[in-house]
mmCIF file of C-alpha atoms and ligand atoms in Angstrom:
data_model
loop_
_atom_site.group_PDB
_atom_site.id
_atom_site.type_symbol
_atom_site.label_atom_id
_atom_site.label_comp_id
_atom_site.label_asym_id
_atom_site.label_seq_id
_atom_site.Cartn_x
_atom_site.Cartn_y
_atom_site.Cartn_z
ATOM 1 C CA MET A 1 130.936 75.760 141.618
ATOM 2 C CA PHE A 2 131.969 78.808 139.985
ATOM 3 C CA PHE A 3 135.642 77.669 140.101
ATOM 4 C CA LEU A 4 134.212 74.713 137.885
ATOM 5 C CA ILE A 5 132.302 76.944 135.154
ATOM 6 C CA PHE A 6 135.500 79.210 134.883
ATOM 7 C CA VAL A 7 137.568 75.773 134.372
ATOM 8 C CA LEU A 8 134.699 75.071 131.459
ATOM 9 C CA GLN A 9 134.529 78.492 130.037
ATOM 10 C CA PHE A 10 138.753 78.026 129.775
ATOM 11 C CA CYS A 11 138.975 74.578 128.532
ATOM 12 C CA ARG A 12 136.430 75.726 125.806
ATOM 13 C CA LEU A 13 138.937 78.532 124.763
ATOM 14 C CA ILE A 14 141.824 76.482 124.974
ATOM 15 C CA LEU A 15 139.711 73.799 122.375
ATOM 16 C CA ALA A 16 138.504 76.794 120.618
ATOM 17 C CA GLU A 17 142.461 77.781 119.409
ATOM 18 C CA PHE A 18 144.470 75.995 117.050
ATOM 19 C CA ASP A 19 148.296 76.109 116.155
ATOM 20 C CA PHE A 20 148.092 76.441 112.260
ATOM 21 C CA VAL A 21 151.718 77.369 112.771
ATOM 22 C CA GLN A 22 152.444 73.711 113.138
ATOM 23 C CA TYR A 23 151.039 73.600 110.166
ATOM 24 C CA GLY A 24 153.533 76.173 108.042
ATOM 25 C CA GLU A 25 150.593 78.910 108.593
ATOM 26 C CA THR A 26 151.580 82.419 109.787
ATOM 27 C CA GLU A 27 150.825 83.341 113.287
ATOM 28 C CA GLU A 28 148.735 86.262 111.987
ATOM 29 C CA PHE A 29 146.586 83.910 110.212
ATOM 30 C CA SER A 30 146.318 81.267 112.723
ATOM 31 C CA ASN A 31 145.688 84.540 115.146
ATOM 32 C CA TYR A 32 143.183 85.245 112.495
ATOM 33 C CA MET A 33 141.076 82.122 112.079
ATOM 34 C CA ASN A 34 140.874 80.949 115.762
ATOM 35 C CA ASN A 35 139.434 84.427 116.453
ATOM 36 C CA ALA A 36 136.793 84.074 113.444
ATOM 37 C CA SER A 37 136.076 80.807 114.285
ATOM 38 C CA LEU A 38 134.332 82.302 117.698
ATOM 39 C CA ILE A 39 133.116 85.390 116.170
ATOM 40 C CA LEU A 40 130.921 82.649 114.214
ATOM 41 C CA LYS A 41 130.336 80.369 117.189
ATOM 42 C CA GLU A 42 129.308 83.731 118.750
ATOM 43 C CA LEU A 43 126.643 85.155 116.164
ATOM 44 C CA PHE A 44 125.201 81.429 115.061
ATOM 45 C CA ILE A 45 125.339 79.677 117.783
ATOM 46 C CA THR A 46 125.180 81.846 121.401
ATOM 47 C CA ARG A 47 122.966 84.374 120.139
ATOM 48 C CA GLU A 48 121.035 81.791 118.332
ATOM 49 C CA TYR A 49 120.757 83.699 114.940
ATOM 50 C CA GLU A 50 117.762 82.623 113.129
ATOM 51 C CA LYS A 51 117.740 83.478 109.540
ATOM 52 C CA GLU A 52 113.922 82.551 108.828
ATOM 53 C CA LEU A 53 113.118 85.648 111.119
ATOM 54 C CA ALA A 54 114.294 89.001 109.249
ATOM 55 C CA PRO A 55 115.986 91.859 110.906
ATOM 56 C CA ILE A 56 112.558 94.072 109.902
ATOM 57 C CA PHE A 57 110.619 96.605 112.197
ATOM 58 C CA VAL A 58 107.219 95.921 111.432
ATOM 59 C CA PRO A 59 105.368 98.119 113.613
ATOM 60 C CA MET A 60 106.898 101.049 111.480
ATOM 61 C CA PRO A 61 104.825 103.736 110.783
ATOM 62 C CA VAL A 62 103.558 104.053 107.305
ATOM 63 C CA ASN A 63 104.407 107.640 107.701
ATOM 64 C CA PHE A 64 108.002 106.280 108.706
ATOM 65 C CA SER A 65 109.823 109.600 107.319
ATOM 66 C CA ASN A 66 109.752 111.296 110.907
ATOM 67 C CA SER A 67 110.038 107.794 112.129
ATOM 68 C CA GLU A 68 112.639 107.079 115.218
ATOM 69 C CA THR A 69 113.375 103.648 114.174
ATOM 70 C CA LYS A 70 114.814 104.174 110.539
ATOM 71 C CA ARG A 71 114.215 101.599 107.701
ATOM 72 C CA MET A 72 116.526 99.285 106.604
ATOM 73 C CA ARG A 73 118.224 99.941 103.913
ATOM 74 C CA VAL A 74 119.825 97.666 100.877
ATOM 75 C CA ASP A 75 122.009 98.736 98.919
ATOM 76 C CA LEU A 76 122.643 97.503 95.250
ATOM 77 C CA LEU A 77 125.617 97.790 92.941
ATOM 78 C CA LEU A 78 125.327 97.061 89.605
ATOM 79 C CA SER A 79 129.223 95.615 89.279
ATOM 80 C CA TYR A 80 129.227 93.891 85.815
ATOM 81 C CA VAL A 81 127.027 94.118 83.090
ATOM 82 C CA ARG A 82 127.233 91.515 79.932
ATOM 83 C CA VAL A 83 124.837 91.914 76.540
ATOM 84 C CA PHE A 84 123.986 88.714 75.360
ATOM 85 C CA ASN A 85 121.325 89.385 73.042
ATOM 86 C CA LEU A 86 118.291 91.795 72.053
ATOM 87 C CA ASP A 87 115.704 90.224 70.505
ATOM 88 C CA ALA A 88 114.341 92.889 68.434
ATOM 89 C CA GLU A 89 110.896 90.760 67.310
ATOM 90 C CA LYS A 90 110.436 89.475 70.717
ATOM 91 C CA GLN A 91 111.622 92.546 72.477
ATOM 92 C CA ARG A 92 113.510 90.803 74.680
ATOM 93 C CA PHE A 93 117.127 91.501 76.354
ATOM 94 C CA ASN A 94 119.441 88.943 77.497
ATOM 95 C CA THR A 95 122.486 89.928 80.284
ATOM 96 C CA ARG A 96 124.284 88.551 82.529
ATOM 97 C CA LEU A 97 124.650 90.790 85.738
ATOM 98 C CA GLU A 98 126.310 90.825 89.139
ATOM 99 C CA ILE A 99 124.684 92.626 91.543
ATOM 100 C CA GLU A 100 126.491 93.334 94.688
ATOM 101 C CA MET A 101 123.748 93.495 97.616
ATOM 102 C CA SER A 102 124.612 95.295 100.899
ATOM 103 C CA TRP A 103 122.463 95.960 104.240
ATOM 104 C CA ARG A 104 122.984 95.318 107.784
ATOM 105 C CA ASP A 105 121.974 93.421 110.272
ATOM 106 C CA PRO A 106 122.081 94.387 114.044
ATOM 107 C CA ARG A 107 122.216 91.114 115.149
ATOM 108 C CA LEU A 108 125.500 90.011 113.274
ATOM 109 C CA VAL A 109 127.603 93.111 115.393
ATOM 110 C CA TRP A 110 130.531 92.471 117.266
ATOM 111 C CA ASP A 111 132.957 94.423 119.240
ATOM 112 C CA LYS A 112 136.424 93.731 117.792
ATOM 113 C CA ALA A 113 138.332 94.391 120.496
ATOM 114 C CA ASP A 114 136.861 91.324 122.420
ATOM 115 C CA PHE A 115 137.757 89.042 119.403
ATOM 116 C CA GLY A 116 141.487 90.191 118.490
ATOM 117 C CA GLY A 117 140.660 93.420 116.122
ATOM 118 C CA VAL A 118 139.129 90.685 113.697
ATOM 119 C CA ASP A 119 137.062 93.235 111.776
ATOM 120 C CA SER A 120 135.411 91.168 109.332
ATOM 121 C CA ILE A 121 134.520 87.743 108.033
ATOM 122 C CA VAL A 122 133.745 85.660 105.397
ATOM 123 C CA THR A 123 130.813 82.657 105.593
ATOM 124 C CA THR A 124 128.071 80.685 103.326
ATOM 125 C CA ALA A 125 125.276 83.268 102.264
ATOM 126 C CA GLU A 126 122.779 80.439 103.363
ATOM 127 C CA LYS A 127 123.218 81.067 107.017
ATOM 128 C CA LEU A 128 122.084 84.439 106.621
ATOM 129 C CA TRP A 129 118.386 86.082 105.936
ATOM 130 C CA ILE A 130 118.832 87.856 102.505
ATOM 131 C CA PRO A 131 116.645 90.325 101.015
ATOM 132 C CA ASP A 132 114.482 89.011 98.488
ATOM 133 C CA THR A 133 115.041 91.602 95.673
ATOM 134 C CA VAL A 134 114.599 90.349 92.372
ATOM 135 C CA VAL A 135 114.334 91.642 88.589
ATOM 136 C CA SER A 136 111.169 92.753 88.084
ATOM 137 C CA ASN A 137 109.847 92.181 84.353
ATOM 138 C CA ALA A 138 111.688 89.031 83.989
ATOM 139 C CA ARG A 139 110.450 86.582 82.060
ATOM 140 C CA VAL A 140 114.063 84.267 83.176
ATOM 141 C CA LEU A 141 116.197 85.302 86.021
ATOM 142 C CA ASP A 142 118.671 82.517 86.719
ATOM 143 C CA GLU A 143 121.568 82.984 89.483
ATOM 144 C CA VAL A 144 124.295 81.780 87.857
ATOM 145 C CA SER A 145 125.191 79.838 90.932
ATOM 146 C CA GLY A 146 123.090 79.228 93.867
ATOM 147 C CA ILE A 147 122.641 81.817 96.630
ATOM 148 C CA ALA A 148 123.821 78.697 99.087
ATOM 149 C CA ALA A 149 127.198 78.280 97.107
ATOM 150 C CA GLN A 150 128.567 81.696 97.864
ATOM 151 C CA GLY A 151 130.336 83.892 100.314
ATOM 152 C CA ALA A 152 128.981 86.968 102.217
ATOM 153 C CA GLN A 153 131.163 88.931 103.947
ATOM 154 C CA ILE A 154 130.456 90.373 107.099
ATOM 155 C CA TYR A 155 131.443 93.408 109.340
ATOM 156 C CA SER A 156 131.665 94.040 112.432
ATOM 157 C CA ASN A 157 129.740 96.873 112.314
ATOM 158 C CA GLY A 158 126.715 93.905 111.280
ATOM 159 C CA SER A 159 127.037 95.379 107.342
ATOM 160 C CA ILE A 160 126.509 92.417 104.558
ATOM 161 C CA PHE A 161 127.893 92.165 101.590
ATOM 162 C CA LEU A 162 127.056 89.521 98.456
ATOM 163 C CA THR A 163 127.816 89.635 95.477
ATOM 164 C CA THR A 164 125.333 87.528 92.756
ATOM 165 C CA ALA A 165 125.510 86.834 89.550
ATOM 166 C CA TYR A 166 122.185 86.694 87.276
ATOM 167 C CA TYR A 167 121.501 85.565 83.885
ATOM 168 C CA SER A 168 118.839 87.386 82.963
ATOM 169 C CA GLU A 169 116.171 87.765 79.985
ATOM 170 C CA THR A 170 113.724 91.157 79.957
ATOM 171 C CA ALA A 171 111.052 92.894 78.092
ATOM 172 C CA CYS A 172 112.438 95.698 76.506
ATOM 173 C CA SER A 173 110.224 98.022 74.064
ATOM 174 C CA ILE A 174 112.473 98.867 71.393
ATOM 175 C CA ASN A 175 112.180 102.121 69.609
ATOM 176 C CA ALA A 176 113.567 101.327 65.489
ATOM 177 C CA ASN A 177 113.332 104.684 63.803
ATOM 178 C CA LYS A 178 116.523 105.197 63.462
ATOM 179 C CA PHE A 179 117.845 101.520 62.308
ATOM 180 C CA PRO A 180 120.126 101.029 61.718
ATOM 181 C CA PHE A 181 122.112 103.653 63.944
ATOM 182 C CA ASP A 182 119.640 103.337 67.105
ATOM 183 C CA LYS A 183 120.530 102.864 70.114
ATOM 184 C CA GLN A 184 118.052 101.642 73.137
ATOM 185 C CA ASN A 185 117.420 101.664 76.525
ATOM 186 C CA CYS A 186 116.481 98.790 78.354
ATOM 187 C CA SER A 187 115.193 99.144 82.398
ATOM 188 C CA LEU A 188 115.934 96.245 84.109
ATOM 189 C CA PRO A 189 113.813 97.231 87.203
ATOM 190 C CA ILE A 190 114.499 95.912 91.129
ATOM 191 C CA LEU A 191 111.509 95.054 93.384
ATOM 192 C CA SER A 192 111.371 93.781 96.478
ATOM 193 C CA LEU A 193 108.186 91.676 96.455
ATOM 194 C CA SER A 194 107.023 91.050 99.481
ATOM 195 C CA MET A 195 107.986 94.003 101.585
ATOM 196 C CA GLN A 196 106.237 97.412 102.577
ATOM 197 C CA PRO A 197 107.916 100.351 101.394
ATOM 198 C CA GLN A 198 108.120 101.543 104.515
ATOM 199 C CA TRP A 199 110.130 98.426 105.898
ATOM 200 C CA ILE A 200 112.811 98.177 103.331
ATOM 201 C CA SER A 201 114.459 101.338 101.242
ATOM 202 C CA LEU A 202 116.672 100.073 97.901
ATOM 203 C CA TRP A 203 119.785 102.292 96.852
ATOM 204 C CA PRO A 204 121.258 101.364 92.975
ATOM 205 C CA ARG A 205 124.046 102.449 92.522
ATOM 206 C CA VAL A 206 126.800 101.166 89.369
ATOM 207 C CA LEU A 207 130.226 101.018 90.244
ATOM 208 C CA PRO A 208 132.584 103.851 89.070
ATOM 209 C CA ASP A 209 134.805 102.371 86.420
ATOM 210 C CA LEU A 210 131.576 100.182 85.144
ATOM 211 C CA GLU A 211 132.429 101.325 81.683
ATOM 212 C CA ASN A 212 135.455 99.196 81.236
ATOM 213 C CA ASN A 213 133.773 96.204 82.409
ATOM 214 C CA PHE A 214 130.603 96.473 80.148
ATOM 215 C CA GLU A 215 130.559 93.826 77.686
ATOM 216 C CA GLY A 216 128.419 93.968 74.222
ATOM 217 C CA ASN A 217 128.184 90.946 71.470
ATOM 218 C CA GLY A 218 129.048 91.311 68.147
ATOM 219 C CA GLU A 219 125.702 93.697 67.101
ATOM 220 C CA TRP A 220 125.549 95.958 70.330
ATOM 221 C CA GLU A 221 127.561 97.412 71.828
ATOM 222 C CA VAL A 222 127.253 98.855 75.630
ATOM 223 C CA ILE A 223 127.396 102.300 76.100
ATOM 224 C CA ALA A 224 125.760 103.561 79.608
ATOM 225 C CA ALA A 225 124.509 102.163 83.073
ATOM 226 C CA ILE A 226 122.574 104.521 85.119
ATOM 227 C CA PRO A 227 120.535 103.886 88.288
ATOM 228 C CA VAL A 228 117.112 105.197 88.153
ATOM 229 C CA THR A 229 114.481 105.780 91.102
ATOM 230 C CA TYR A 230 110.881 106.094 90.250
ATOM 231 C CA SER A 231 107.414 105.873 91.924
ATOM 232 C CA ILE A 232 104.591 103.857 90.743
ATOM 233 C CA THR A 233 101.203 104.774 92.595
ATOM 234 C CA ALA A 234 99.088 101.754 92.703
ATOM 235 C CA LYS A 235 97.196 101.422 96.169
ATOM 236 C CA GLN A 236 100.112 103.155 98.138
ATOM 237 C CA PRO A 237 103.455 104.958 96.731
ATOM 238 C CA LEU A 238 105.887 102.012 95.537
ATOM 239 C CA GLU A 239 109.222 103.140 94.581
ATOM 240 C CA VAL A 240 111.008 101.220 91.905
ATOM 241 C CA VAL A 241 114.838 101.113 91.170
ATOM 242 C CA ALA A 242 116.056 100.084 88.008
ATOM 243 C CA PHE A 243 119.290 100.159 86.550
ATOM 244 C CA MET A 244 119.068 101.923 82.772
ATOM 245 C CA ILE A 245 121.526 99.886 80.285
ATOM 246 C CA THR A 246 121.754 102.173 76.989
ATOM 247 C CA ILE A 247 122.933 99.950 73.845
ATOM 248 C CA LYS A 248 123.970 100.781 70.715
ATOM 249 C CA ARG A 249 123.640 99.308 67.572
ATOM 250 C CA GLU A 250 126.855 97.736 65.646
ATOM 251 C CA PRO A 251 125.628 99.653 62.227
ATOM 252 C CA ASN A 252 128.390 97.927 59.719
ATOM 253 C CA PHE A 253 126.241 95.062 59.026
ATOM 254 C CA TYR A 254 123.384 96.401 57.784
ATOM 255 C CA VAL A 255 125.472 99.257 55.796
ATOM 256 C CA TYR A 256 127.293 96.316 54.049
ATOM 257 C CA LEU A 257 124.001 94.665 53.442
ATOM 258 C CA ALA A 258 122.817 98.032 51.746
ATOM 259 C CA ILE A 259 125.638 99.506 50.251
ATOM 260 C CA GLY A 260 127.658 96.084 49.285
ATOM 261 C CA LEU A 261 125.182 93.208 48.804
ATOM 262 C CA THR A 262 122.811 95.061 46.494
ATOM 263 C CA SER A 263 125.047 97.270 44.291
ATOM 264 C CA LEU A 264 127.536 94.147 43.897
ATOM 265 C CA VAL A 265 123.963 91.704 43.027
ATOM 266 C CA SER A 266 122.719 94.525 40.604
ATOM 267 C CA MET A 267 126.295 94.301 39.157
ATOM 268 C CA THR A 268 126.251 90.458 38.851
ATOM 269 C CA VAL A 269 122.884 90.872 37.184
ATOM 270 C CA LEU A 270 124.006 93.053 34.520
ATOM 271 C CA LEU A 271 127.072 91.121 34.049
ATOM 272 C CA ASP A 272 124.831 88.262 33.409
ATOM 273 C CA MET A 273 122.733 90.184 30.503
ATOM 274 C CA LEU A 274 125.774 91.126 29.276
ATOM 275 C CA ALA A 275 127.143 87.748 28.738
ATOM 276 C CA ASP A 276 124.079 86.962 27.633
ATOM 277 C CA ALA A 277 124.415 89.876 24.705
ATOM 278 C CA ILE A 278 127.886 89.649 23.629
ATOM 279 C CA PRO A 279 129.719 87.053 21.436
ATOM 280 C CA LYS A 280 132.418 85.458 23.220
ATOM 281 C CA THR A 281 135.476 86.424 21.425
ATOM 282 C CA ARG A 282 139.133 87.284 22.483
ATOM 283 C CA VAL A 283 138.567 90.792 22.795
ATOM 284 C CA PHE A 284 137.303 92.085 26.426
ATOM 285 C CA PRO A 285 134.354 94.923 25.585
ATOM 286 C CA LEU A 286 134.349 98.090 26.683
ATOM 287 C CA LEU A 287 131.022 97.642 29.189
ATOM 288 C CA GLY A 288 133.115 94.512 30.707
ATOM 289 C CA ILE A 289 135.569 96.920 32.023
ATOM 290 C CA TYR A 290 133.219 99.186 33.219
ATOM 291 C CA VAL A 291 131.516 96.382 35.222
ATOM 292 C CA VAL A 292 134.921 95.118 36.604
ATOM 293 C CA VAL A 293 136.012 98.617 38.010
ATOM 294 C CA CYS A 294 132.341 99.136 39.555
ATOM 295 C CA VAL A 295 132.451 95.806 41.229
ATOM 296 C CA ALA A 296 136.250 96.758 42.412
ATOM 297 C CA ILE A 297 135.117 100.009 43.632
ATOM 298 C CA THR A 298 132.280 98.453 45.155
ATOM 299 C CA SER A 299 134.542 95.922 47.517
ATOM 300 C CA VAL A 300 136.809 98.549 48.035
ATOM 301 C CA ALA A 301 134.515 100.498 49.579
ATOM 302 C CA CYS A 302 132.994 97.649 51.657
ATOM 303 C CA ILE A 303 136.825 96.991 53.260
ATOM 304 C CA SER A 304 137.131 100.770 53.624
ATOM 305 C CA GLN A 305 134.199 101.403 55.462
ATOM 306 C CA PRO A 306 134.909 99.955 59.060
ATOM 307 C CA ILE A 307 138.304 101.670 58.923
ATOM 308 C CA SER A 308 137.206 104.864 57.714
ATOM 309 C CA GLY A 309 133.771 105.242 58.556
ATOM 310 C CA GLN A 310 133.694 103.506 62.437
ATOM 311 C CA GLU A 311 132.161 106.626 63.829
ATOM 312 C CA SER A 312 129.671 107.212 60.807
ATOM 313 C CA GLU A 313 125.985 108.181 62.271
ATOM 314 C CA ILE A 314 122.883 109.649 60.685
HETATM 315 C C1 NAG B 1 102.806 112.541 108.334
HETATM 316 O O1 NAG B 1 104.082 113.043 109.642
HETATM 317 C C2 NAG B 1 104.142 114.624 109.603
HETATM 318 C C3 NAG B 1 105.252 115.276 110.812
HETATM 319 O O2 NAG B 1 104.810 114.776 111.978
HETATM 320 C C4 NAG B 1 102.654 115.267 109.151
HETATM 321 O O3 NAG B 1 102.903 116.524 109.016
HETATM 322 C C5 NAG B 1 102.031 114.398 108.351
HETATM 323 O O4 NAG B 1 100.555 114.712 108.744
HETATM 324 C C6 NAG B 1 102.169 112.792 108.573
HETATM 325 N N1 NAG B 1 101.152 112.679 107.323
HETATM 326 C C7 NAG B 1 100.199 111.325 107.603
HETATM 327 C C8 NAG B 1 99.832 110.842 106.093
HETATM 328 O O5 NAG B 1 99.664 110.855 108.817
HETATM 329 C C1 NAG B 2 143.087 86.838 118.600
HETATM 330 O O1 NAG B 2 143.711 87.552 118.559
HETATM 331 C C2 NAG B 2 144.711 88.119 119.345
HETATM 332 C C3 NAG B 2 145.313 89.050 118.645
HETATM 333 O O2 NAG B 2 145.721 88.798 117.302
HETATM 334 C C4 NAG B 2 145.234 86.953 119.596
HETATM 335 O O3 NAG B 2 146.652 87.088 120.651
HETATM 336 C C5 NAG B 2 144.647 85.623 120.565
HETATM 337 O O4 NAG B 2 145.174 84.417 120.822
HETATM 338 C C6 NAG B 2 143.456 84.899 119.216
HETATM 339 N N1 NAG B 2 142.624 84.452 120.377
HETATM 340 C C7 NAG B 2 142.019 83.146 119.363
HETATM 341 C C8 NAG B 2 141.476 82.790 120.466
HETATM 342 O O5 NAG B 2 143.205 82.538 119.088
HETATM 343 C C1 NAG B 3 130.521 99.201 107.747
HETATM 344 O O1 NAG B 3 131.634 98.825 107.311
HETATM 345 C C2 NAG B 3 132.079 98.682 106.063
HETATM 346 C C3 NAG B 3 133.686 98.207 106.086
HETATM 347 O O2 NAG B 3 134.187 98.979 106.903
HETATM 348 C C4 NAG B 3 132.119 100.233 105.488
HETATM 349 O O3 NAG B 3 131.837 99.440 104.480
HETATM 350 C C5 NAG B 3 129.940 99.427 105.795
HETATM 351 O O4 NAG B 3 129.474 101.123 104.932
HETATM 352 C C6 NAG B 3 129.851 100.270 107.186
HETATM 353 N N1 NAG B 3 128.285 100.320 107.121
HETATM 354 C C7 NAG B 3 127.854 101.081 108.147
HETATM 355 C C8 NAG B 3 126.135 100.708 108.096
HETATM 356 O O5 NAG B 3 128.165 101.854 108.597
HETATM 357 C C1 NAG B 4 117.187 106.957 76.820
HETATM 358 O O1 NAG B 4 117.834 107.769 78.043
HETATM 359 C C2 NAG B 4 118.381 108.746 77.826
HETATM 360 C C3 NAG B 4 118.683 109.202 79.925
HETATM 361 O O2 NAG B 4 117.048 109.257 80.459
HETATM 362 C C4 NAG B 4 117.728 109.513 77.584
HETATM 363 O O3 NAG B 4 118.563 111.108 77.638
HETATM 364 C C5 NAG B 4 117.605 109.090 76.145
HETATM 365 O O4 NAG B 4 116.684 109.680 74.970
HETATM 366 C C6 NAG B 4 117.161 107.490 75.681
HETATM 367 N N1 NAG B 4 117.292 107.069 74.488
HETATM 368 C C7 NAG B 4 116.327 106.508 73.651
HETATM 369 C C8 NAG B 4 116.225 105.823 72.480
HETATM 370 O O5 NAG B 4 114.933 106.300 74.633
#
């Protein structure tokens, strides 16, 4: 009987193994893939992982700070920011964000010594329980590709890493008293709607060299993104974490409009009056030369402004 079970187990192991080398893959890849597929079977079939159940300790006391069981920690790493638009009139801020979320699910821990030293596998996110963190003041929040289509990386210590790209349209109150030389702070608060504060803690971070990944649009330049944590006291203290995005307006357009167009338009009006007032003879009047020189100077000023006055600010 025991022998039969042993033989069956052995057959299962043999069947699980597939020699990818015969299709031109390396021995290393073949070993990794076979071990990874055993890990997947172990985690999701043998242990009967249920993604409908959260790895959250519900009996956690409200006074959790000295509880032996720790709160679940969810790390949020902002890894990409692109500003599409800030609609000043409607006070709406449109962005594309990429946030890498990581947390630990103790049900997905394995001993890598049992699986040929394999420390990490990538699987589809739809197999997993995922914390329900959302950008909280968003009017529109779309995942650029659905969660189900994404790959999540799982480590043998149970840590899960999942990157989600969002298109968001959030409210942002605008302070216009330095227009057009203004900077605006738009905050993207992140909440976990269904979670009590004693169950889950959110830790926002920003990728260290994110400055190189900022993308503005023609009018707005992203100059900083910082993680902030603040608490709002409603019925119970609720921790809110946010990414504060600071954007700076490119004033050139408004500067040309003010200096350039206004002077050019007034010159045109003057020229028009002049044309009515003087006879149409062969000689070009002195006043005409004055107007032409003025138009030329204004034009040169408009062109040279972006070269010399790039950093001009009031
Ligand atoms: C929370 O626990 C600490 C230490 O045990 C205690 O001093 C404090 O009074 C508790 N707070 C509440 C609200 O129970
Ligand atoms: C797992 O990896 C080890 C070492 O790389 C290898 O010896 C073993 O055959 C692999 N297991 C399977 C089922 O392929
Ligand atoms: C698990 O391992 C990964 C990769 O080594 C590491 O980034 C992560 O912080 C670890 N998680 C915990 C909870 O220690
Ligand atoms: C934006 O936030 C930063 C940091 O909190 C602050 O120093 C700055 O004054 C704010 N700027 C505006 C325009 O509110």
